[in-house]
Amino acid sequence: MVVAIRLAYYGCTNRPFFHIVAIQHKRARNYQPLEQIGTFDPMPNANDEKLVAVNFERLRYWMAQGARFSRPAARLLGLSGFLPVHPYSYLAARRNRTHLETAQAQNNDNSADTENDNDKDS
């Protein structure tokens, strides 16, 4: 029996919430899991934090049994420091960094243009 560690969706519309579960590899996303290992709330709370709770002892047990990780679960556990950081985390960080740089460059260009327009009007 091949076991997978993955996220099971238990949220509502516009309010996602996930359980980190150990489940048979070929079962559906929300099929009855073998064990719930943790939870993940991706919506930022009042302190702008995304909450994760994981039972690392049980996670080590399932790893010893040969469990595989889904990409989202591996990425989440990599960010928590339990696993090595997943390569997709680096790609997402790079994508966000370039997006911020282009947005800042556009803001600087727009502010310079408005200053030049104001100088011409005077």
GROMACS .gro file of C-alpha atoms in nm:
model
  122
    1MET     CA    1   0.000   0.000   0.000
    2VAL     CA    2   0.150   0.331  -0.114
    3VAL     CA    3   0.075   0.614   0.128
    4ALA     CA    4   0.078   0.982   0.035
    5ILE     CA    5   0.099   1.287   0.259
    6ARG     CA    6  -0.118   1.554   0.102
    7LEU     CA    7  -0.363   1.836   0.164
    8ALA     CA    8  -0.736   1.760   0.189
    9TYR     CA    9  -0.968   2.056   0.128
   10TYR     CA   10  -1.224   2.115   0.404
   11GLY     CA   11  -1.307   2.481   0.357
   12CYS     CA   12  -1.600   2.673   0.214
   13THR     CA   13  -1.629   2.901  -0.085
   14ASN     CA   14  -1.381   3.189  -0.047
   15ARG     CA   15  -1.258   3.041   0.283
   16PRO     CA   16  -1.007   2.759   0.220
   17PHE     CA   17  -0.892   2.531   0.501
   18PHE     CA   18  -0.683   2.218   0.462
   19HIS     CA   19  -0.604   1.907   0.663
   20ILE     CA   20  -0.261   1.751   0.616
   21VAL     CA   21  -0.344   1.382   0.588
   22ALA     CA   22  -0.187   1.041   0.530
   23ILE     CA   23  -0.398   0.864   0.270
   24GLN     CA   24  -0.365   0.583   0.018
   25HIS     CA   25  -0.200   0.713  -0.296
   26LYS     CA   26  -0.483   0.649  -0.543
   27ARG     CA   27  -0.773   0.771  -0.330
   28ALA     CA   28  -0.970   1.090  -0.398
   29ARG     CA   29  -0.873   1.418  -0.234
   30ASN     CA   30  -1.130   1.407   0.047
   31TYR     CA   31  -1.159   1.030   0.083
   32GLN     CA   32  -1.143   0.897   0.440
   33PRO     CA   33  -0.773   0.940   0.537
   34LEU     CA   34  -0.564   0.689   0.728
   35GLU     CA   35  -0.468   0.967   0.968
   36GLN     CA   36  -0.490   1.343   0.998
   37ILE     CA   37  -0.141   1.477   1.064
   38GLY     CA   38  -0.207   1.849   1.078
   39THR     CA   39  -0.398   2.152   0.957
   40PHE     CA   40  -0.324   2.452   0.734
   41ASP     CA   41  -0.519   2.778   0.726
   42PRO     CA   42  -0.397   2.980   0.423
   43MET     CA   43  -0.609   3.287   0.504
   44PRO     CA   44  -0.406   3.552   0.690
   45ASN     CA   45  -0.537   3.626   1.040
   46ALA     CA   46  -0.537   3.966   1.220
   47ASN     CA   47  -0.157   3.949   1.254
   48ASP     CA   48  -0.115   3.863   0.883
   49GLU     CA   49  -0.009   3.506   0.967
   50LYS     CA   50  -0.101   3.184   0.789
   51LEU     CA   51  -0.141   2.913   1.052
   52VAL     CA   52   0.001   2.560   1.026
   53ALA     CA   53  -0.018   2.287   1.289
   54VAL     CA   54   0.167   1.959   1.231
   55ASN     CA   55   0.224   1.652   1.447
   56PHE     CA   56   0.588   1.593   1.351
   57GLU     CA   57   0.613   1.262   1.539
   58ARG     CA   58   0.336   1.110   1.326
   59LEU     CA   59   0.484   1.268   1.015
   60ARG     CA   60   0.817   1.097   1.090
   61TYR     CA   61   0.630   0.769   1.140
   62TRP     CA   62   0.465   0.792   0.798
   63MET     CA   63   0.794   0.891   0.637
   64ALA     CA   64   0.950   0.578   0.788
   65GLN     CA   65   0.666   0.375   0.635
   66GLY     CA   66   0.764   0.511   0.291
   67ALA     CA   67   0.499   0.779   0.245
   68ARG     CA   68   0.535   1.014  -0.053
   69PHE     CA   69   0.463   1.387  -0.037
   70SER     CA   70   0.243   1.577  -0.277
   71ARG     CA   71   0.398   1.896  -0.416
   72PRO     CA   72   0.186   2.135  -0.206
   73ALA     CA   73   0.253   1.935   0.111
   74ALA     CA   74   0.627   1.915   0.038
   75ARG     CA   75   0.634   2.288  -0.031
   76LEU     CA   76   0.452   2.368   0.293
   77LEU     CA   77   0.671   2.137   0.502
   78GLY     CA   78   0.980   2.279   0.333
   79LEU     CA   79   0.881   2.630   0.437
   80SER     CA   80   0.824   2.505   0.792
   81GLY     CA   81   1.181   2.371   0.803
   82PHE     CA   82   1.092   2.004   0.836
   83LEU     CA   83   1.195   1.913   0.481
   84PRO     CA   84   1.444   2.082   0.246
   85VAL     CA   85   1.297   2.389   0.077
   86HIS     CA   86   1.104   2.281  -0.232
   87PRO     CA   87   1.232   2.421  -0.567
   88TYR     CA   88   0.888   2.571  -0.638
   89SER     CA   89   0.934   2.794  -0.333
   90TYR     CA   90   1.243   2.945  -0.494
   91LEU     CA   91   1.062   2.992  -0.824
   92ALA     CA   92   0.766   3.160  -0.654
   93ALA     CA   93   0.999   3.392  -0.460
   94ARG     CA   94   1.179   3.490  -0.779
   95ARG     CA   95   0.849   3.550  -0.960
   96ASN     CA   96   0.722   3.768  -0.673
   97ARG     CA   97   1.049   3.962  -0.658
   98THR     CA   98   1.044   4.044  -1.031
   99HIS     CA   99   0.676   4.140  -1.008
  100LEU     CA  100   0.752   4.382  -0.722
  101GLU     CA  101   1.049   4.530  -0.907
  102THR     CA  102   0.842   4.597  -1.220
  103ALA     CA  103   0.560   4.746  -1.012
  104GLN     CA  104   0.805   4.977  -0.833
  105ALA     CA  105   0.961   5.080  -1.164
  106GLN     CA  106   0.616   5.164  -1.305
  107ASN     CA  107   0.532   5.365  -0.992
  108ASN     CA  108   0.857   5.559  -1.023
  109ASP     CA  109   0.788   5.629  -1.391
  110ASN     CA  110   0.431   5.742  -1.319
  111SER     CA  111   0.538   5.971  -1.033
  112ALA     CA  112   0.811   6.125  -1.253
  113ASP     CA  113   0.558   6.184  -1.532
  114THR     CA  114   0.311   6.355  -1.298
  115GLU     CA  115   0.587   6.579  -1.160
  116ASN     CA  116   0.685   6.682  -1.513
  117ASP     CA  117   0.319   6.754  -1.598
  118ASN     CA  118   0.285   6.969  -1.285
  119ASP     CA  119   0.602   7.163  -1.372
  120LYS     CA  120   0.467   7.238  -1.724
  121ASP     CA  121   0.136   7.366  -1.585
  122SER     CA  122   0.309   7.619  -1.356
   0.00000   0.00000   0.00000
